[in-house]
Coordinates of C-alpha atoms in Angstrom, one line a residue:
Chain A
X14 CA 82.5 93.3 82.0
X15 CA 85.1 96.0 82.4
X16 CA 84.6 94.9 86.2
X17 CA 86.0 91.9 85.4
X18 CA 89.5 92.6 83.7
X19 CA 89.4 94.7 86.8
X20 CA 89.6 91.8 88.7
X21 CA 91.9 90.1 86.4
X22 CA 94.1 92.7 86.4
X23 CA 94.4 92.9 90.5
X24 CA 95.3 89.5 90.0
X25 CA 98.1 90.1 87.7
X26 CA 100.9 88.7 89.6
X27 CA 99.5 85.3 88.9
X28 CA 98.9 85.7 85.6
X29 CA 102.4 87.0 84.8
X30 CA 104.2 84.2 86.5
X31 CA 101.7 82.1 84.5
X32 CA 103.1 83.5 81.6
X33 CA 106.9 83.5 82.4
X34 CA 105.8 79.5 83.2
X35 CA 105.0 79.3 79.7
X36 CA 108.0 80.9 78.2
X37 CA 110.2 78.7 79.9
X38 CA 108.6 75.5 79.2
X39 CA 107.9 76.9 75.8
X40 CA 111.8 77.8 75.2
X41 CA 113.2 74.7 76.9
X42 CA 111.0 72.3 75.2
X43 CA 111.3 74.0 71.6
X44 CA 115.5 74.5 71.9
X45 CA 115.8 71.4 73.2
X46 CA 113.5 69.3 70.5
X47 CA 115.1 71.2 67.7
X48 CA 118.5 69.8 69.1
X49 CA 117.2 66.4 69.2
X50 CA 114.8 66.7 66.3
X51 CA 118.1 67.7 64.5
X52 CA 119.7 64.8 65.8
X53 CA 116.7 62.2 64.7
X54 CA 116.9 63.5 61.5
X55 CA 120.4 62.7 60.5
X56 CA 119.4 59.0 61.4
X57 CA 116.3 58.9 59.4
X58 CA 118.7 60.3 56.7
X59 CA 120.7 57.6 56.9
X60 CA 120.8 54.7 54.1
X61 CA 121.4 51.6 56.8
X62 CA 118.3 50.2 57.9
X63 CA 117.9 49.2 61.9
X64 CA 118.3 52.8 63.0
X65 CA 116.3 54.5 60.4
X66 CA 113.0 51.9 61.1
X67 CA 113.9 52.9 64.6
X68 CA 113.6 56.4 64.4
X69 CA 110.5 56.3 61.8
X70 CA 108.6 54.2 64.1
X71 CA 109.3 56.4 67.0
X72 CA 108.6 59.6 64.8
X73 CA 105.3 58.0 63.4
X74 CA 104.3 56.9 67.0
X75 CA 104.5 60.2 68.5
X76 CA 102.7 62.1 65.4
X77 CA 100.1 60.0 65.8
X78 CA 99.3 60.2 69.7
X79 CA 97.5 63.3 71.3
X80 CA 99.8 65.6 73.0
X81 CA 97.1 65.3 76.2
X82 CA 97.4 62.0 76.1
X83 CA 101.3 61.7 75.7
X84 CA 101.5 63.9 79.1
X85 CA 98.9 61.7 80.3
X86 CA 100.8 58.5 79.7
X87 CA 104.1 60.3 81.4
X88 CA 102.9 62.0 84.5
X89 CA 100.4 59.5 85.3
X90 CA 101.4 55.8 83.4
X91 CA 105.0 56.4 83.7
X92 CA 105.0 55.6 87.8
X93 CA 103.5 52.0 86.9
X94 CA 106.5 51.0 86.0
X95 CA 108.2 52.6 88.2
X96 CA 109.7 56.0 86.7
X97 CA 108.1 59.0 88.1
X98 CA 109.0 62.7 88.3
X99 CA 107.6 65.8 89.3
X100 CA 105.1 67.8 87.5
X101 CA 107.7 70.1 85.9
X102 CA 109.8 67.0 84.8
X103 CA 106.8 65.5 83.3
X104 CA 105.9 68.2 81.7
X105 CA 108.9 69.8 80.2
X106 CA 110.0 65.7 79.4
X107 CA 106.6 64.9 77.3
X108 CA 106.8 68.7 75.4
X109 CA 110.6 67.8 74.8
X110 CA 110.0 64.1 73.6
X111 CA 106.6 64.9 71.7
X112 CA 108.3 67.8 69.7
X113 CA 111.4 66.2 68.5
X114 CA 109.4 63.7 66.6
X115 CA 108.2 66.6 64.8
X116 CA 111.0 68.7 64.4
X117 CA 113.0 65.5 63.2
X118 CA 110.5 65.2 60.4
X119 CA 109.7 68.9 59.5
X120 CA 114.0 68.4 58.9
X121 CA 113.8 65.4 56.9
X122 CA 111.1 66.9 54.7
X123 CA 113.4 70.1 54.6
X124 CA 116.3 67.4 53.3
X125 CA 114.0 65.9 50.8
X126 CA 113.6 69.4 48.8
X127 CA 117.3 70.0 49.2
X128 CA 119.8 69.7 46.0
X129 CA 122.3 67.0 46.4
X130 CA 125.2 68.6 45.0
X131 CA 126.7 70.6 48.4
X132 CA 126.1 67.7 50.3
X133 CA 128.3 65.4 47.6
X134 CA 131.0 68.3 47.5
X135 CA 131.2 68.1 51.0
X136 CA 132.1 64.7 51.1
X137 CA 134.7 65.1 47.9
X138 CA 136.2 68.0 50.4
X139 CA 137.0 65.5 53.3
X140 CA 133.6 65.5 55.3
X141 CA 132.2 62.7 56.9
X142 CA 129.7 62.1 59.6
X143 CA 128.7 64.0 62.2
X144 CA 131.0 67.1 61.0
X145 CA 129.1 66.6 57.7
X146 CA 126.0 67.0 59.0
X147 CA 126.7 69.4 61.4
X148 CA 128.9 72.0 58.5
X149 CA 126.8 71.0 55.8
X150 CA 123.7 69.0 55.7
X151 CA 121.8 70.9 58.8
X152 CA 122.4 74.6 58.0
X153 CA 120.6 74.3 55.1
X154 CA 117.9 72.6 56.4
X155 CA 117.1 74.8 59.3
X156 CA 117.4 77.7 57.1
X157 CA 114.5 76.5 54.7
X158 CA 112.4 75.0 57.2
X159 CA 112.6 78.2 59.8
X160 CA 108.6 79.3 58.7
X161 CA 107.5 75.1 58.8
X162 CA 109.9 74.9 62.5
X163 CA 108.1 78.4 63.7
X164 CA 104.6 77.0 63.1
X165 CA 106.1 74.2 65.4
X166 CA 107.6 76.9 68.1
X167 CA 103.8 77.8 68.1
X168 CA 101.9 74.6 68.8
X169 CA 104.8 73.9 71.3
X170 CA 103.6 76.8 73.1
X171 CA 99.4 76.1 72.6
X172 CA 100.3 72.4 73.6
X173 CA 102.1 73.4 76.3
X174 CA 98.6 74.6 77.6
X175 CA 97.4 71.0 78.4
X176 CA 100.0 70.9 81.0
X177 CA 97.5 72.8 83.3
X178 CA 96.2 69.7 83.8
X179 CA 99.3 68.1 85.5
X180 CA 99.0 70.9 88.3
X181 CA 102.0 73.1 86.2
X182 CA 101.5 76.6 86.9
X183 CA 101.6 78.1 83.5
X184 CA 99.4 80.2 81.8
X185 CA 96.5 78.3 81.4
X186 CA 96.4 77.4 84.9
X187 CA 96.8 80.9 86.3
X188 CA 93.7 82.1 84.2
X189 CA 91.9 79.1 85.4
X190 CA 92.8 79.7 88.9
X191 CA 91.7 83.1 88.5
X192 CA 88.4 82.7 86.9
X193 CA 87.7 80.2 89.8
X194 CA 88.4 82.1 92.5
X195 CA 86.7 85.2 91.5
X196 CA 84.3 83.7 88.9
X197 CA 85.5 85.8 85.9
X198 CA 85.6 82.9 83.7
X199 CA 85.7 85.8 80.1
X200 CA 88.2 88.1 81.2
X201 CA 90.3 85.5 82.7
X202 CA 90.9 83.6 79.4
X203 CA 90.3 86.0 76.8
X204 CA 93.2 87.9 78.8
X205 CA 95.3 84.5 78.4
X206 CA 94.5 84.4 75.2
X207 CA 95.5 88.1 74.2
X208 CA 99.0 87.0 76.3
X209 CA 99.6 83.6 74.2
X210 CA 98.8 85.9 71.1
X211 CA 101.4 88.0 72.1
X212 CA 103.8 85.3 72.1
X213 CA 103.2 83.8 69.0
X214 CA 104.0 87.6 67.8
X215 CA 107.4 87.1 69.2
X216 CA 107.8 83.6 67.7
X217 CA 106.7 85.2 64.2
X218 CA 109.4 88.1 64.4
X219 CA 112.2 85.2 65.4
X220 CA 110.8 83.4 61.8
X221 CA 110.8 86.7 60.0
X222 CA 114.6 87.0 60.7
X223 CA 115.7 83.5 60.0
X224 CA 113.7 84.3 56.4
X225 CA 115.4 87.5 55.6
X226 CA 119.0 85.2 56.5
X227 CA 117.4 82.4 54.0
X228 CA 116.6 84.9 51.3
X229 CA 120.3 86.4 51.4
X230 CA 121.4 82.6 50.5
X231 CA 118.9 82.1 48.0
Chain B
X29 CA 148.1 40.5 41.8
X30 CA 151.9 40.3 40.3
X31 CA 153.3 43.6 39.4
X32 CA 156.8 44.4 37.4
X33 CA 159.4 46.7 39.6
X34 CA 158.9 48.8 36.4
X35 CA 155.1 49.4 37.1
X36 CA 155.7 49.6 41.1
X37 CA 158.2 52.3 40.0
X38 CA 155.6 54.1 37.9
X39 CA 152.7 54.3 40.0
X40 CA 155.1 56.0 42.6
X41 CA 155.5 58.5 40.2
X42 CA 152.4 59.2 39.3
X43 CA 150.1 60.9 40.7
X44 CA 147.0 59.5 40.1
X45 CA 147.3 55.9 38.7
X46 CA 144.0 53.8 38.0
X47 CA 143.9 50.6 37.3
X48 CA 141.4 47.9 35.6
X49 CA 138.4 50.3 37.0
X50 CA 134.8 48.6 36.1
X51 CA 131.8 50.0 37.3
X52 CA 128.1 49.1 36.6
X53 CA 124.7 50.6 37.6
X54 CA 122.4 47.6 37.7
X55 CA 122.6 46.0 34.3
X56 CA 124.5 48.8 32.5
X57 CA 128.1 48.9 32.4
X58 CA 129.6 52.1 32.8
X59 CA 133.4 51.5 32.8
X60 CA 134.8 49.0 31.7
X61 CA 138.4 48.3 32.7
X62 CA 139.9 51.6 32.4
X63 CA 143.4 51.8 33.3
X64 CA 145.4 55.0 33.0
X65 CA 147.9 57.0 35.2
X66 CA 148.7 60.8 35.5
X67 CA 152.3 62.5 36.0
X68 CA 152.9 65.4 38.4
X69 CA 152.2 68.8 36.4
X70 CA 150.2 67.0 33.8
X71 CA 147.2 68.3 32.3
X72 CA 144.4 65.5 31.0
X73 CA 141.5 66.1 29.7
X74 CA 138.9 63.1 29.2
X75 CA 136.8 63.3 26.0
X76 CA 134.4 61.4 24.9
X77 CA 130.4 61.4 23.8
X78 CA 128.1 61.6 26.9
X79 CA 127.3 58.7 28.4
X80 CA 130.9 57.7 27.4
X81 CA 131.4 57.2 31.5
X82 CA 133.9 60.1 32.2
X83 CA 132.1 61.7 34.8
X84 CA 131.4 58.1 36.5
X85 CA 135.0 58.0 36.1
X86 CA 136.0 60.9 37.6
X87 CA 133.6 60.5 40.8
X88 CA 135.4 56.8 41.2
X89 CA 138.7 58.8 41.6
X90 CA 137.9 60.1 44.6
X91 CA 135.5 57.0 45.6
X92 CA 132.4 59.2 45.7
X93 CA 131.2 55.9 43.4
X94 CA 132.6 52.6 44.4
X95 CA 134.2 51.3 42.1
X96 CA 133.0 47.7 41.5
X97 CA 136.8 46.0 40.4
X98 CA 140.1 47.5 40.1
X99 CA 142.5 50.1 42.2
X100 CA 143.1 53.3 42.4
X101 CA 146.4 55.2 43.8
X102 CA 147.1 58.2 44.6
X103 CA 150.8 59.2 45.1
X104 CA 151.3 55.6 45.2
X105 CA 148.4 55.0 48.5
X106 CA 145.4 53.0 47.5
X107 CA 142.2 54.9 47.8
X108 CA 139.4 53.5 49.2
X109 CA 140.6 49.9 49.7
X110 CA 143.0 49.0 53.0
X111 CA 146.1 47.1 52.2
X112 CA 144.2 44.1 53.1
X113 CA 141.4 45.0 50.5
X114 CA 138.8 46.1 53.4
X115 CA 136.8 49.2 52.4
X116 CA 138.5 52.1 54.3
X117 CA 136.9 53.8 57.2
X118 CA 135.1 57.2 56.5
X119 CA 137.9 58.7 58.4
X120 CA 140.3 57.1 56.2
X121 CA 138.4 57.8 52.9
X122 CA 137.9 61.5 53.8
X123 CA 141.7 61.8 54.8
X124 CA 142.3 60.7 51.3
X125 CA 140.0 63.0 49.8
X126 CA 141.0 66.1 51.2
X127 CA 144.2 65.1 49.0
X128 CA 142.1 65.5 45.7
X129 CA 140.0 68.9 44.7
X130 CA 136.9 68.7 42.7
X131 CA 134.9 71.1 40.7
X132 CA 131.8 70.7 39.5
X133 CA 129.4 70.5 36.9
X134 CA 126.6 72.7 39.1
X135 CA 128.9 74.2 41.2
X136 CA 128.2 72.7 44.5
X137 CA 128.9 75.3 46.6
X138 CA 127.3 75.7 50.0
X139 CA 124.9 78.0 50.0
X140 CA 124.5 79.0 53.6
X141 CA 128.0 80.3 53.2
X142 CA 129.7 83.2 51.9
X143 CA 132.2 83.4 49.5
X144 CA 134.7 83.5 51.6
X145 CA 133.4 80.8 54.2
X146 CA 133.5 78.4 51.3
X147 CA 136.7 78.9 50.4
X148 CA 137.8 78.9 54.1
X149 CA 135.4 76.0 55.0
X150 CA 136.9 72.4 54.4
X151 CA 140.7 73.9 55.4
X152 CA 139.5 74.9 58.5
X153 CA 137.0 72.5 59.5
X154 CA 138.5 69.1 58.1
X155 CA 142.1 70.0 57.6
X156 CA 142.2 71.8 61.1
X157 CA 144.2 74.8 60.0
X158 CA 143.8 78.2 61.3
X159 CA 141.0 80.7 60.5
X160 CA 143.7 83.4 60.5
X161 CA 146.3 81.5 57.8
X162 CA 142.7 79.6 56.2
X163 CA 141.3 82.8 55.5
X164 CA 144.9 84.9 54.3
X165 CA 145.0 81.9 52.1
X166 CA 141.4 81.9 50.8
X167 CA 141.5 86.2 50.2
X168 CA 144.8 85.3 47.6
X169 CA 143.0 82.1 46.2
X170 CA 139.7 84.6 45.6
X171 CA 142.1 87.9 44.1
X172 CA 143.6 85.2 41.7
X173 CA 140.1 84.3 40.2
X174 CA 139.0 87.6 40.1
X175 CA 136.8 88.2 42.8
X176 CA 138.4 90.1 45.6
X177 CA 135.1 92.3 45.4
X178 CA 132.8 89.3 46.1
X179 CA 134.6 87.7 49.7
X180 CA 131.3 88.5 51.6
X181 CA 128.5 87.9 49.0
X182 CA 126.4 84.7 49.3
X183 CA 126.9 82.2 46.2
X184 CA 123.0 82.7 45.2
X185 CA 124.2 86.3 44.2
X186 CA 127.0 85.3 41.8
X187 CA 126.8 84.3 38.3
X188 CA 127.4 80.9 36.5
X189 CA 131.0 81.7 35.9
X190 CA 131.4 83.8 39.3
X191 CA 130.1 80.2 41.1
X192 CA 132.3 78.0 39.6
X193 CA 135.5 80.6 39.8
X194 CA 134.6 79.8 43.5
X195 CA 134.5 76.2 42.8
X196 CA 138.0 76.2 42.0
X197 CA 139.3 78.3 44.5
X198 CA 137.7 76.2 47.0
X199 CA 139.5 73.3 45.5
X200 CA 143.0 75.1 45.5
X201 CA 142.3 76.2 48.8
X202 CA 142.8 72.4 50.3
X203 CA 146.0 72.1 48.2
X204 CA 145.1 69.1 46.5
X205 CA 147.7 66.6 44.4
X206 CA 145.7 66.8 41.8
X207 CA 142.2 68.5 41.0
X208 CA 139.4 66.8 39.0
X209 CA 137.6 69.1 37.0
X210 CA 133.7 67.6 36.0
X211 CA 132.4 69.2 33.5
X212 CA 132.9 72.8 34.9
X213 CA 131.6 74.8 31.9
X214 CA 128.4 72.7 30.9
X215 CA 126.5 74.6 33.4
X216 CA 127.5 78.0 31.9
X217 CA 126.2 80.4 29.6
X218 CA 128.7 80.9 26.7
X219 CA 129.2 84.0 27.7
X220 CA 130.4 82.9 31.1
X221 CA 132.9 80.0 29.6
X222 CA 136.2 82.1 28.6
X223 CA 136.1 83.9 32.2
X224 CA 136.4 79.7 33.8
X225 CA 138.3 78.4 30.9
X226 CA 141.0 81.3 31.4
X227 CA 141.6 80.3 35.1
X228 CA 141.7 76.4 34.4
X229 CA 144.4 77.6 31.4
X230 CA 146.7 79.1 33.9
X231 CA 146.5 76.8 36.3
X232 CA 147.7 74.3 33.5
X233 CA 150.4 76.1 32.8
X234 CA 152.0 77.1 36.4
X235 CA 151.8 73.2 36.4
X236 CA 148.8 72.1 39.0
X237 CA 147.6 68.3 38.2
X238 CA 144.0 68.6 36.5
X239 CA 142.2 66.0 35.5
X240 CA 139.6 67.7 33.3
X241 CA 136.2 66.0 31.7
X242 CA 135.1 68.9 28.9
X243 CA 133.7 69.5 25.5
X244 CA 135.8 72.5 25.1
X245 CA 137.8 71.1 22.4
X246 CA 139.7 74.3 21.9
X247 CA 140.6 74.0 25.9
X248 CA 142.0 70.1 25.8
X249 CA 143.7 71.5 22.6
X250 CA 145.6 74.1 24.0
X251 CA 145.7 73.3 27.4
X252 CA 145.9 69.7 27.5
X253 CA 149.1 67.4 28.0
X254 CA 147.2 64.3 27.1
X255 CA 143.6 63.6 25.8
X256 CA 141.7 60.7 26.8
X257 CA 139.1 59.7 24.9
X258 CA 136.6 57.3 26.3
X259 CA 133.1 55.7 24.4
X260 CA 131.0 53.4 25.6
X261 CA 132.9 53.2 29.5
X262 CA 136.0 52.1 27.8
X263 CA 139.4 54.0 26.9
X264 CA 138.9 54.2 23.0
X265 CA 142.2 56.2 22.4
X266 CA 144.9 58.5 24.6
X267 CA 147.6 60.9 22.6
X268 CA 149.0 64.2 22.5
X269 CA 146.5 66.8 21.9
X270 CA 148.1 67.7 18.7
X271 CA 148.2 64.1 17.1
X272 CA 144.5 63.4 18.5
X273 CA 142.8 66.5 16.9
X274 CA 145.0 66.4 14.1
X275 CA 144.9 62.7 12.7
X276 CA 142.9 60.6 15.4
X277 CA 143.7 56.7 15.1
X278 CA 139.8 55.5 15.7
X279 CA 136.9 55.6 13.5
X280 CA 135.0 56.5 16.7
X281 CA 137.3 59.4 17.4
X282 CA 137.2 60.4 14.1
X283 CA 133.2 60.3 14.3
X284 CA 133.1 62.4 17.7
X285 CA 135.4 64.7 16.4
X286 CA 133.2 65.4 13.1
X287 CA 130.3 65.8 15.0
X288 CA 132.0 68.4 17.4
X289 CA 133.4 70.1 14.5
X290 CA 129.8 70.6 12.9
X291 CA 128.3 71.7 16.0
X292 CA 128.9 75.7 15.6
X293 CA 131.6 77.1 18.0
X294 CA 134.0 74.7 16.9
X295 CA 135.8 75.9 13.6
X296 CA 138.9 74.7 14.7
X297 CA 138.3 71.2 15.1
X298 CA 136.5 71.2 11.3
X299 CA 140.0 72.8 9.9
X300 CA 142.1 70.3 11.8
X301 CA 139.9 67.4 9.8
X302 CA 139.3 68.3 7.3

């Protein structure tokens, strides 16, 4: 057994560009569907109706499919109808689409629990729209949602695991690679799983800050 | 509508003038059509049972509620209504707005900011001014109410009558035409009201436009030009301070009045009546 994170560990290169893989896609997807999801959620905060079905629909359509499936449907079903991109695209596309339905709604929950008072003073003091949101409404929210939008960071990264099966080299697919060719099929993923561990560490400490900056305001 | 030279004249003057306001939430009226106007310098402080509609009023001042009939000016510019009687834009409306300050019953302020940040926020950010003059401005506002020691503490940290000391200086900060105060005691342990109440009083008397709804009595007493006093969403009565307290016109003034004066805390109002 020992042998075998031997062999695992002679084959380290791999697995660290594996992981490095999974940080970016991990990062991109997770800054980038925060930015969007922040986005989504001023429009299902709005009172006028088109956009707000709009946005529900989209944000109940994606909670509702399996991430597998959603990169599926991109890589694969996409190129029907004529739009394809590389495995990277499709990858880092379906993580940045999938997420933002979530993070919009982990915001609009945030919203719900929020007292309406700033927001109103806000708008006495000369706010409107985007500047509203942006100054007033969001800060707020991403402050008391930081634990619920962590927990999110983490499935970002654990989803972004099914990419292995669009050919992306990330983690996943390094300790498969390696388990293959030397037929260490333990050490190879309980090794990716000590590494993806590690990460959500990382992810927790960022969560642990943003609370310690939400307590100070509360 | 037709209106007198005289009243054009007037509602240049004033600073706030309002005119045939009605409002209603579903089947309840709230205000029924309230007309008054305010002078520069003046001091007003709307009375009235709760319920009466003074808040509702206040909050259709600045358009935060729609009002469903009637105007509003402010230094003679219609607020929320174009000339052509279009609902302004939300550029338009928040133009106007940065024009009147508000304080607040709960205080309102931002939580994810300082102190200082919310006193330096809305000048900066809508009024485009700069951080350096915003922030030189906002350190004077802060030592006037008291709490030069507090510029970088978070408003969760601050007592009742710390957070709505705040309020106000938040609201001078955007020097406003006129400031509408909403209730900014309620909230407050008794303890906390002189510490507001003294602020509001000398900012009466160096002759800023306030537009106070209270139950201080002893406040609209002393500090008050005028006292409205409203019942039911409608304008029940409107006098000097002096003549209101002392010999009110109504029954229903009369009736509030008593009712204050047996509620403890308010001596003064039982000697005036009796």
């Amino acid at each position: 057994m020992i042998h075998d994170f031997t062999v695992v560990w002679t084959e380290r290169s791999l697995m660290l560009s594996g992981l490095a893989n999974t940080v970016i896609l991990s990062v991109l997807s997770a800054v980038c569907a925060l930015f969007l999801g922040a986005m989504l959620a001023m429009l299902l905060l709005r009172r006028n109706k088109a956009p707000v079905v709009a946005a529900r629909v989209f944000v109940d359509a994606m909670r509702c499919t399996p991430f597998l499936l959603f990169a599926y449907i991109v890589y694969y079903g996409l190129p029907s109808l004529g739009i394809s991109f590389d495995n990277w695209s499709s990858g880092l596309l379906a993580l940045i689409i999938y997420n933002t339905a979530y993070m919009a709604e982990i915001l609009r929950g945030a919203a719900a629990s929020q007292p309406p008072q700033p927001v109103e003073a806000g708008m006495a003091f000369g706010f409107s729209g985007f500047g509203l949101y942006r100054r007033i409404v969001l800060p707020p929210l991403i402050l008391s949602a930081g634990p619920v939008v962590g927990n999110q960071v983490i499935q970002i990264i654990k989803d972004s695991a099914f990419l292995t099966i669009i050919a992306l080299p990330e983690l996943t697919h390094a300790a498969s690679s390696i388990q293959s060719r030397h037929y260490v099929p333990f050490a190879a993923f309980i090794s990716a799983v000590l590494l993806y561990w590690a990460l959500c560490l990382v992810v927790e400490t960022g969560v642990t800050a943003v609370g310690r900056r939400a307590d100070a305001r509360r | 509508m037709n209106l007198s030279p005289d009243a054009l004249d007037e509602r240049e003057r004033a600073v706030l003038s309002v005119s045939s306001v009605s409002k209603s939430f579903g089947a309840l009226q709230v205000l029924k059509d309230v007309t008054f106007s305010v002078a520069r310098g003046e001091t007003v402080c709307l009375l009235g049972p709760s319920g009466s509609g003074k808040s509702t009023l206040l909050r259709c001042i600045n358009w935060l509620e729609r009002p469903d009939a009637g105007r509003v000016f402010l230094e003679g510019e219609q607020v929320g209504l174009t000339a052509g009687g279009l609902s302004m834009s939300d550029r338009e409306l928040s133009s106007m707005r940065t024009r009147i300050g508000m304080v607040f019953q709960h205080f309102a302020l931002w939580p994810h900011l300082t102190v200082l940040q919310n006193v330096m926020e809305a000048p900066v950010h809508v009024q485009g001014r700069s951080k350096r003059e915003a922030r030189e401005q906002a350190e004077g506002l802060l030592a006037r109410v008291g709490l030069s020691d507090k510029l970088d503490v978070f408003p969760a940290r601050l007592s009742g009558g710390q957070k709505q000391r705040v309020g106000i200086a938040r609201a001078l900060a955007m020097r406003p035409a006129l400031i509408l105060f909403d209730e900014p005691t309620s909230a407050l342990d008794p303890e906390l009201v002189g510490e507001v109440l003294t602020v509001m009083r000398d900012l009466a008397h160096e002759g800023m436009t306030m537009i106070v709804v209270t139950h201080e009595m002893s406040f609209a007493r002393e500090a008050a030009n005028r006292v409205i006093f409203m019942d039911h969403g409608a304008i029940v009565e409107t006098g000097r301070p002096e003549t209101f307290f002392r010999s009110p016109t109504t029954d229903r003034a009369r009736q509030f009045l008593l009712r204050y004066a047996s509620s403890p805390g308010a001596a003064g109002v039982a000697g005036a009546l009796v």
